[in-house]
Short mmCIF file of C-alpha atoms in Angstrom, two decimals:
data_model
loop_
_atom_site.label_atom_id
_atom_site.label_comp_id
_atom_site.label_asym_id
_atom_site.label_seq_id
_atom_site.Cartn_x
_atom_site.Cartn_y
_atom_site.Cartn_z
CA MET A 664 -9.46 -5.15 -25.27
CA LYS A 665 -10.70 -2.00 -23.60
CA LEU A 666 -13.32 -1.79 -20.87
CA LYS A 667 -15.10 0.98 -22.81
CA ASP A 668 -15.87 -1.38 -25.69
CA LYS A 669 -19.56 -1.83 -26.47
CA ASN A 670 -19.40 -5.61 -26.00
CA THR A 671 -17.87 -5.57 -22.52
CA GLY A 672 -21.24 -5.62 -20.77
CA LYS A 673 -22.49 -8.46 -22.94
CA PHE A 674 -19.39 -10.52 -22.23
CA ILE A 675 -19.61 -9.94 -18.47
CA GLY A 676 -23.32 -10.79 -18.60
CA VAL A 677 -22.61 -14.10 -20.32
CA ALA A 678 -19.85 -14.79 -17.78
CA THR A 679 -22.41 -14.19 -15.02
CA ILE A 680 -24.78 -16.67 -16.68
CA SER A 681 -21.89 -19.15 -16.87
CA GLY A 682 -21.36 -18.67 -13.15
CA ILE A 683 -25.02 -19.30 -12.47
CA LEU A 684 -24.88 -22.45 -14.63
CA THR A 685 -21.81 -23.65 -12.74
CA PHE A 686 -23.57 -23.04 -9.42
CA ALA A 687 -26.69 -24.86 -10.59
CA ILE A 688 -24.70 -27.92 -11.66
CA ALA A 689 -22.65 -27.95 -8.45
CA CYS A 690 -25.76 -27.43 -6.31
CA GLY A 691 -27.59 -30.28 -8.02
CA LEU A 692 -24.66 -32.68 -7.79
CA TRP A 693 -24.03 -31.84 -4.15
CA TYR A 694 -27.71 -32.36 -3.32
CA MET A 695 -27.70 -35.75 -5.06
CA VAL A 696 -24.56 -36.87 -3.23
CA SER A 697 -25.14 -35.53 0.28
CA GLY A 698 -28.72 -34.29 0.48
CA VAL A 699 -27.57 -30.80 1.52
CA ASN A 700 -29.33 -27.93 -0.22
CA TRP A 701 -27.02 -25.02 -1.11
CA LEU A 702 -29.84 -22.64 -2.01
CA GLY A 703 -30.00 -21.31 1.55
CA PHE A 704 -26.32 -20.35 1.63
CA TRP A 705 -25.78 -17.07 -0.26
CA GLY A 706 -22.01 -17.13 0.11
CA ILE A 707 -21.57 -20.06 -2.26
CA PRO A 708 -23.34 -18.64 -5.35
CA VAL A 709 -21.85 -15.20 -4.77
CA THR A 710 -18.37 -16.73 -4.63
CA ILE A 711 -18.83 -18.84 -7.77
CA ILE A 712 -20.34 -15.99 -9.79
CA SER A 713 -17.61 -13.62 -8.55
CA PHE A 714 -14.93 -16.05 -9.75
CA TRP A 715 -16.50 -16.03 -13.21
CA ILE A 716 -16.82 -12.24 -13.34
CA ILE A 717 -13.24 -11.66 -12.15
CA GLY A 718 -11.91 -14.26 -14.60
CA ALA A 719 -13.88 -12.68 -17.46
CA LEU A 720 -12.55 -9.21 -16.62
CA ILE A 721 -8.97 -10.49 -16.51
CA ALA A 722 -9.42 -12.24 -19.87
CA TRP A 723 -11.05 -9.17 -21.42
CA LEU A 724 -8.10 -7.02 -20.38
CA ILE A 725 -5.28 -9.37 -21.45
CA ILE A 726 -6.56 -10.66 -24.81
CA PRO A 727 -5.85 -8.31 -27.74
CA ASP A 728 -8.60 -7.31 -30.19
CA ARG A 729 -7.25 -9.40 -33.05
CA LYS A 730 -7.38 -12.62 -30.98
CA SER A 731 -10.92 -12.32 -29.67
CA TYR A 732 -11.62 -15.97 -30.53
CA LEU A 733 -9.47 -16.89 -27.52
CA LEU A 734 -11.56 -14.82 -25.13
CA GLY A 735 -13.84 -17.60 -23.85
CA ILE A 736 -10.95 -20.00 -23.23
CA ALA A 737 -8.94 -17.27 -21.51
CA ALA A 738 -11.91 -16.41 -19.29
CA TYR A 739 -12.27 -20.06 -18.24
CA LEU A 740 -8.56 -20.38 -17.49
CA SER A 741 -8.55 -17.06 -15.60
CA THR A 742 -11.54 -18.19 -13.56
CA ILE A 743 -9.77 -21.42 -12.67
CA GLY A 744 -6.63 -19.44 -11.83
CA VAL A 745 -8.53 -17.11 -9.48
CA ASN A 746 -10.12 -20.14 -7.83
CA PHE A 747 -6.77 -21.88 -7.33
CA ILE A 748 -5.18 -18.72 -5.90
CA ILE A 749 -7.97 -18.45 -3.32
CA ALA A 750 -7.65 -22.20 -2.63
CA ALA A 751 -3.89 -21.87 -2.13
CA PHE A 752 -4.37 -19.11 0.44
CA ASN A 753 -7.03 -21.16 2.22
CA SER A 754 -4.87 -24.29 2.25
CA LEU A 755 -2.17 -22.33 4.08
CA ASN A 756 -4.66 -22.10 6.95
CA GLY A 757 -4.76 -25.89 7.16
CA ASP A 758 -7.84 -26.56 5.03
CA GLY A 759 -6.64 -29.20 2.56
CA TRP A 760 -10.09 -30.01 1.21
CA ILE A 761 -10.33 -26.62 -0.46
CA VAL A 762 -7.82 -27.72 -3.13
CA LEU A 763 -10.02 -30.70 -4.00
CA LEU A 764 -13.01 -28.35 -4.23
CA ALA A 765 -10.98 -26.15 -6.60
CA ILE A 766 -10.30 -29.15 -8.83
CA GLY A 767 -14.00 -30.03 -8.73
CA PHE A 768 -14.84 -26.43 -9.63
CA ALA A 769 -12.56 -26.69 -12.67
CA ILE A 770 -14.38 -29.81 -13.84
CA ILE A 771 -17.89 -28.56 -13.11
CA SER A 772 -17.16 -25.23 -14.84
CA ILE A 773 -16.62 -26.86 -18.24
CA PRO A 774 -20.28 -26.48 -19.42
CA GLY A 775 -20.18 -22.81 -18.41
CA ALA A 776 -16.94 -22.37 -20.34
CA ILE A 777 -18.44 -23.97 -23.44
CA LEU A 778 -21.48 -21.68 -23.17
CA LEU A 779 -19.26 -18.63 -22.70
CA ASN A 780 -17.07 -19.56 -25.66
CA LEU A 781 -19.99 -20.18 -28.04
CA VAL A 782 -21.83 -17.00 -27.10
CA THR A 783 -18.65 -14.89 -27.15
CA ILE A 784 -17.89 -16.01 -30.70
CA ARG A 785 -21.41 -14.92 -31.71
CA ILE A 786 -21.19 -11.58 -29.88
CA LEU A 787 -17.86 -10.56 -31.35
CA LYS A 788 -18.64 -11.39 -35.00
#
């Protein structure tokens, strides 16, 4: 699909909302487990939302127009791929926990992926 399409902004907006949903779930779970509040750290939500936006842009560019029903799934998989690439580079520096956080991100991102898929199907009808 092309970036000049009229639905590009809507799709990126929904991907941003999916990133915010993923951050909210992760923030709530982390607070319940450890008592640490992530709302004061701006790097965490910016990173999570950036992963979703980059993954959505990659999916938008690689999925052809006739297969737009795959767009939400491709965006989720691209987001997970971007996260694992960053985790792989960080694990080379000796931080092994980052891979476990990437796996947790993949699991916690599932509600955002479902939201993105459902809304994308409605947008592109």
